[in-house]
């Protein structure tokens, strides 16, 4: 029994869990999946160093809210590294982002203004001292300007390097994701093709582009192949394509182990006499009658019935 003192968040979790079980899927499945994706991108960004912390973590297309980073249950719009970069380079990162976007805007390449003009008369007064002319003050202004522009150029170069590193890291992550997606897609296609081949094997059978055969090949039966493998004598009509009638009309002559043989089609060749299965004359077993198959009571031969059965095979 649930107590009323339980926190409200815990009770909401229990309610959501029951509703998720009722519907067949978790109610917080989509949110947890998005959070796992965000954590994975966050881990990748941390391994890339300082520049990779500037990666923009994008949410899914269905989420219209801006991307935010969650730490200990609090929402923060910027990470600590990004805030530190903004504090170190406020001009180039925050106020003037085109410094890091436009590589042609190099502070060191800017032309030095004419400090002897009336436009810089007030600045010359800041450098005026006893016995110093306006030309000397203009020279000091030009030197100070070169020193400042050198520092500005260093900051500009550093900001460009950080931006290039961020872009390179973003491109690398995108390439990895695309490669993973392509690999999974190819694997899925291979699995689908393998399943289709297993279900419909004849659909993928090769088709030989040739003329139809004009002669029927000799295809011996399973019984004939088994007899040949065992090395047992086999009648020729089990192997010939002319059939039993042609085997009956076979001409055999002589006692030579190599006997000429001719078929009804005119084909003539030499083969062993045992291949024809020459029938030997039947010999009546003692005590066995061929007509009735009854055993003579006076003969005690246990194999007489078997002999009669074998004799029937060769009739």
Coordinates of C-alpha atoms in Angstrom, one line a residue:
X1 CA 0.0 0.0 0.0
X2 CA 1.5 3.3 -1.1
X3 CA 1.9 6.0 1.5
X4 CA 0.7 9.6 1.0
X5 CA 4.0 10.9 2.2
X6 CA 5.8 9.7 -0.9
X7 CA 7.2 12.4 -3.1
X8 CA 5.0 13.7 -5.9
X9 CA 7.7 12.9 -8.5
X10 CA 7.9 9.3 -7.3
X11 CA 4.2 8.9 -7.6
X12 CA 4.3 10.4 -11.1
X13 CA 6.9 7.9 -12.1
X14 CA 4.8 5.0 -10.9
X15 CA 1.8 6.3 -12.8
X16 CA 3.8 6.7 -16.0
X17 CA 5.3 3.3 -15.5
X18 CA 1.9 1.7 -15.2
X19 CA 0.6 3.6 -18.2
X20 CA 3.6 2.6 -20.2
X21 CA 3.1 -1.1 -19.3
X22 CA -0.5 -0.8 -20.3
X23 CA 0.3 0.6 -23.7
X24 CA 3.0 -2.0 -24.4
X25 CA 5.9 0.5 -24.5
X26 CA 7.5 2.8 -22.0
X27 CA 6.1 6.4 -21.8
X28 CA 9.6 7.8 -21.3
X29 CA 11.2 5.7 -24.1
X30 CA 11.5 8.6 -26.5
X31 CA 12.9 11.0 -23.9
X32 CA 15.5 8.5 -22.6
X33 CA 16.6 7.7 -26.2
X34 CA 17.1 11.4 -26.9
X35 CA 19.0 11.8 -23.7
X36 CA 21.3 8.9 -24.5
X37 CA 22.0 10.4 -27.9
X38 CA 22.8 13.7 -26.3
X39 CA 25.1 12.0 -23.8
X40 CA 26.9 10.2 -26.6
X41 CA 27.5 13.5 -28.5
X42 CA 28.6 15.1 -25.2
X43 CA 31.2 12.4 -24.7
X44 CA 32.5 12.8 -28.2
X45 CA 32.7 16.6 -27.7
X46 CA 34.7 16.2 -24.5
X47 CA 37.3 13.9 -26.2
X48 CA 38.0 16.5 -28.8
X49 CA 39.6 19.0 -26.4
X50 CA 38.8 22.7 -25.9
X51 CA 37.8 23.5 -29.4
X52 CA 35.3 20.6 -29.6
X53 CA 33.3 22.0 -26.6
X54 CA 32.0 24.7 -29.0
X55 CA 30.0 22.0 -30.9
X56 CA 26.3 22.9 -31.2
X57 CA 24.3 20.1 -29.7
X58 CA 21.2 19.9 -31.9
X59 CA 18.0 18.3 -30.8
X60 CA 15.8 16.1 -33.0
X61 CA 13.6 17.7 -35.7
X62 CA 10.5 17.0 -33.8
X63 CA 11.7 19.0 -30.8
X64 CA 11.1 22.7 -31.4
X65 CA 12.8 23.8 -28.1
X66 CA 16.4 25.1 -28.3
X67 CA 19.2 22.7 -27.3
X68 CA 20.0 22.9 -23.6
X69 CA 22.5 21.1 -21.5
X70 CA 21.2 19.3 -18.4
X71 CA 23.5 19.1 -15.3
X72 CA 22.2 17.9 -12.0
X73 CA 18.6 18.7 -12.9
X74 CA 19.3 22.3 -13.9
X75 CA 19.2 23.9 -17.3
X76 CA 22.2 25.9 -18.6
X77 CA 22.3 27.6 -21.9
X78 CA 26.2 27.3 -22.3
X79 CA 28.8 24.9 -21.2
X80 CA 31.7 26.0 -18.9
X81 CA 34.3 25.8 -21.7
X82 CA 32.2 27.9 -24.0
X83 CA 31.6 30.5 -21.2
X84 CA 35.4 30.6 -20.6
X85 CA 36.1 31.1 -24.3
X86 CA 33.6 33.9 -24.4
X87 CA 35.2 35.5 -21.3
X88 CA 38.7 35.2 -22.8
X89 CA 37.8 36.4 -26.3
X90 CA 34.8 38.6 -25.9
X91 CA 35.5 40.7 -29.0
X92 CA 36.1 37.8 -31.4
X93 CA 33.7 35.2 -30.1
X94 CA 30.8 37.2 -28.7
X95 CA 30.8 40.8 -30.1
X96 CA 32.4 40.2 -33.5
X97 CA 31.8 36.7 -34.6
X98 CA 32.7 37.6 -38.2
X99 CA 36.4 37.6 -37.1
X100 CA 36.2 33.9 -36.9
X101 CA 34.0 33.5 -39.9
X102 CA 35.8 35.7 -42.4
X103 CA 39.4 34.5 -42.9
X104 CA 40.3 37.5 -45.0
X105 CA 39.7 40.0 -42.1
X106 CA 43.3 39.9 -40.8
X107 CA 44.1 42.8 -38.4
X108 CA 47.7 42.6 -39.3
X109 CA 46.9 43.3 -43.0
X110 CA 45.0 46.5 -42.3
X111 CA 46.6 49.7 -43.5
X112 CA 48.1 52.0 -40.9
X113 CA 46.2 55.4 -40.8
X114 CA 47.9 58.7 -41.1
X115 CA 48.4 59.9 -37.5
X116 CA 49.7 63.3 -38.6
X117 CA 46.3 64.3 -39.8
X118 CA 44.0 66.6 -37.9
X119 CA 41.8 63.5 -37.1
X120 CA 44.3 62.3 -34.6
X121 CA 45.3 65.7 -33.2
X122 CA 43.6 64.9 -29.9
X123 CA 45.4 61.6 -29.6
X124 CA 48.7 63.4 -30.3
X125 CA 48.1 65.6 -27.3
X126 CA 48.1 62.5 -25.1
X127 CA 51.7 61.7 -26.2
X128 CA 52.9 65.3 -26.2
X129 CA 55.7 66.1 -23.7
X130 CA 58.2 68.9 -23.3
X131 CA 60.3 69.4 -26.4
X132 CA 58.2 66.9 -28.5
X133 CA 56.7 67.8 -31.8
X134 CA 53.5 66.5 -33.4
X135 CA 55.5 64.3 -35.8
X136 CA 57.2 62.5 -32.9
X137 CA 53.8 62.0 -31.3
X138 CA 52.4 60.6 -34.5
X139 CA 55.4 58.2 -34.7
X140 CA 54.6 57.0 -31.1
X141 CA 51.0 56.5 -32.1
X142 CA 52.0 54.4 -35.1
X143 CA 54.3 52.2 -32.9
X144 CA 51.5 51.7 -30.3
X145 CA 49.1 50.9 -33.0
X146 CA 51.5 48.2 -34.4
X147 CA 51.9 46.6 -31.0
X148 CA 48.1 46.5 -30.4
X149 CA 47.4 45.2 -33.9
X150 CA 50.0 42.4 -33.4
X151 CA 48.1 41.3 -30.3
X152 CA 44.8 41.6 -32.2
X153 CA 46.2 39.4 -35.0
X154 CA 47.2 36.8 -32.5
X155 CA 43.8 36.7 -31.0
X156 CA 42.2 36.6 -34.4
X157 CA 44.4 33.7 -35.5
X158 CA 43.6 31.8 -32.3
X159 CA 39.9 32.3 -32.8
X160 CA 40.1 31.1 -36.4
X161 CA 42.0 28.0 -35.3
X162 CA 39.4 27.2 -32.7
X163 CA 36.6 27.7 -35.2
X164 CA 38.5 25.5 -37.8
X165 CA 38.9 22.8 -35.1
X166 CA 35.2 23.0 -34.2
X167 CA 34.3 22.7 -37.9
X168 CA 36.7 19.8 -38.4
X169 CA 35.3 17.9 -35.4
X170 CA 31.8 18.5 -36.5
X171 CA 32.6 17.2 -40.0
X172 CA 34.4 14.1 -38.5
X173 CA 31.4 13.3 -36.3
X174 CA 29.0 13.7 -39.2
X175 CA 31.3 11.4 -41.4
X176 CA 31.3 8.8 -38.6
X177 CA 27.5 8.9 -38.3
X178 CA 27.1 8.7 -42.1
X179 CA 29.5 5.7 -42.3
X180 CA 27.7 4.0 -39.4
X181 CA 24.3 4.6 -41.1
X182 CA 25.6 3.4 -44.4
X183 CA 27.0 0.2 -42.8
X184 CA 23.8 -0.5 -41.0
X185 CA 21.8 0.1 -44.1
X186 CA 24.0 -2.2 -46.2
X187 CA 23.9 -4.9 -43.5
X188 CA 20.1 -4.6 -43.5
X189 CA 20.0 -5.0 -47.2
X190 CA 22.2 -8.1 -47.1
X191 CA 20.0 -9.6 -44.4
X192 CA 16.9 -9.0 -46.4
X193 CA 18.5 -10.4 -49.6
X194 CA 19.7 -13.5 -47.7
X195 CA 16.2 -14.1 -46.2
X196 CA 14.6 -13.6 -49.7
X197 CA 17.1 -16.1 -51.2
X198 CA 16.2 -18.6 -48.5
X199 CA 12.5 -18.2 -48.9
X200 CA 12.5 -18.1 -52.8
X201 CA 15.6 -20.0 -53.9
X202 CA 14.4 -20.5 -57.5
X203 CA 14.0 -16.8 -58.0
X204 CA 17.8 -16.4 -57.9
X205 CA 18.7 -19.4 -60.0
X206 CA 21.1 -18.6 -62.9
X207 CA 19.6 -18.7 -66.4
X208 CA 22.0 -20.1 -69.1
X209 CA 21.5 -18.2 -72.3
X210 CA 21.9 -21.1 -74.8
X211 CA 19.8 -23.0 -77.3
X212 CA 17.4 -25.6 -76.0
X213 CA 18.9 -29.2 -76.0
X214 CA 17.8 -31.4 -78.9
X215 CA 18.8 -34.7 -77.1
X216 CA 17.6 -36.0 -73.9
X217 CA 20.6 -36.7 -71.6
X218 CA 21.0 -40.0 -69.7
X219 CA 19.8 -39.4 -66.1
X220 CA 20.1 -42.6 -64.1
X221 CA 17.8 -43.2 -61.2
X222 CA 18.7 -43.2 -57.5
X223 CA 18.5 -47.0 -57.4
X224 CA 21.0 -47.3 -60.3
X225 CA 23.4 -44.8 -58.8
X226 CA 23.3 -46.6 -55.5
X227 CA 24.0 -50.0 -57.2
X228 CA 26.9 -48.5 -59.1
X229 CA 28.4 -47.0 -55.9
X230 CA 28.1 -50.4 -54.2
X231 CA 29.8 -52.1 -57.1
X232 CA 26.9 -54.5 -57.7
X233 CA 25.9 -55.8 -61.1
X234 CA 23.3 -53.7 -62.7
X235 CA 21.0 -54.2 -65.8
X236 CA 21.8 -51.9 -68.6
X237 CA 18.3 -50.6 -69.1
X238 CA 18.6 -48.7 -65.8
X239 CA 21.3 -46.5 -67.4
X240 CA 20.3 -46.3 -71.1
X241 CA 18.1 -43.6 -72.4
X242 CA 16.4 -46.0 -74.9
X243 CA 14.5 -47.7 -72.1
X244 CA 13.7 -51.3 -71.4
X245 CA 12.7 -52.2 -74.9
X246 CA 16.1 -51.3 -76.3
X247 CA 17.8 -53.3 -73.6
X248 CA 15.8 -56.4 -74.5
X249 CA 16.9 -56.0 -78.1
X250 CA 20.6 -55.9 -77.1
X251 CA 22.9 -58.1 -79.2
X252 CA 25.5 -60.0 -77.2
X253 CA 27.9 -62.5 -78.7
X254 CA 31.0 -64.4 -77.5
X255 CA 32.5 -65.0 -74.2
X256 CA 35.1 -62.2 -74.4
X257 CA 35.0 -60.0 -71.3
X258 CA 34.9 -57.1 -73.7
X259 CA 31.6 -57.7 -75.6
X260 CA 30.3 -55.6 -78.5
X261 CA 26.9 -54.0 -77.7
X262 CA 24.5 -52.2 -80.0
X263 CA 21.4 -50.2 -79.4
X264 CA 18.3 -49.7 -81.6
X265 CA 19.5 -46.3 -82.5
X266 CA 22.6 -47.8 -84.2
X267 CA 25.1 -46.9 -81.5
X268 CA 27.7 -49.6 -81.0
X269 CA 30.4 -49.9 -78.3
X270 CA 32.3 -52.5 -76.3
X271 CA 31.7 -53.1 -72.6
X272 CA 32.1 -55.8 -70.0
X273 CA 29.7 -58.7 -70.1
X274 CA 28.8 -58.4 -66.4
X275 CA 27.3 -55.0 -67.1
X276 CA 24.4 -56.6 -69.0
X277 CA 23.4 -58.7 -66.0
X278 CA 23.3 -61.9 -68.0
X279 CA 20.7 -64.3 -66.7
X280 CA 21.9 -67.7 -65.7
X281 CA 19.7 -70.7 -66.0
X282 CA 17.4 -71.2 -63.0
X283 CA 18.3 -74.1 -60.8
X284 CA 15.6 -75.7 -58.7
X285 CA 16.4 -75.8 -55.1
X286 CA 16.0 -79.2 -53.5
X287 CA 12.6 -79.7 -52.0
X288 CA 11.1 -76.6 -53.6
X289 CA 8.4 -76.5 -56.3
X290 CA 8.4 -73.5 -58.6
X291 CA 4.7 -73.7 -59.4
X292 CA 3.3 -74.0 -55.9
X293 CA 6.1 -72.6 -53.8
X294 CA 5.4 -75.3 -51.2
X295 CA 8.2 -77.0 -49.4
X296 CA 8.6 -80.7 -49.5
X297 CA 8.0 -82.0 -46.0
X298 CA 10.8 -84.5 -46.4
X299 CA 13.5 -81.8 -46.9
X300 CA 14.8 -80.0 -43.8
X301 CA 16.4 -77.0 -45.7
X302 CA 15.8 -73.7 -43.8
X303 CA 16.9 -71.7 -46.9
X304 CA 14.7 -73.3 -49.4
X305 CA 12.0 -70.7 -49.1
X306 CA 14.6 -67.9 -49.6
X307 CA 15.9 -69.7 -52.6
X308 CA 12.5 -69.8 -54.1
X309 CA 12.1 -66.1 -53.5
X310 CA 15.4 -65.3 -55.2
X311 CA 14.5 -67.4 -58.1
X312 CA 11.3 -65.4 -58.7
X313 CA 13.4 -62.3 -59.0
X314 CA 15.2 -63.6 -62.1
X315 CA 12.2 -64.8 -64.0

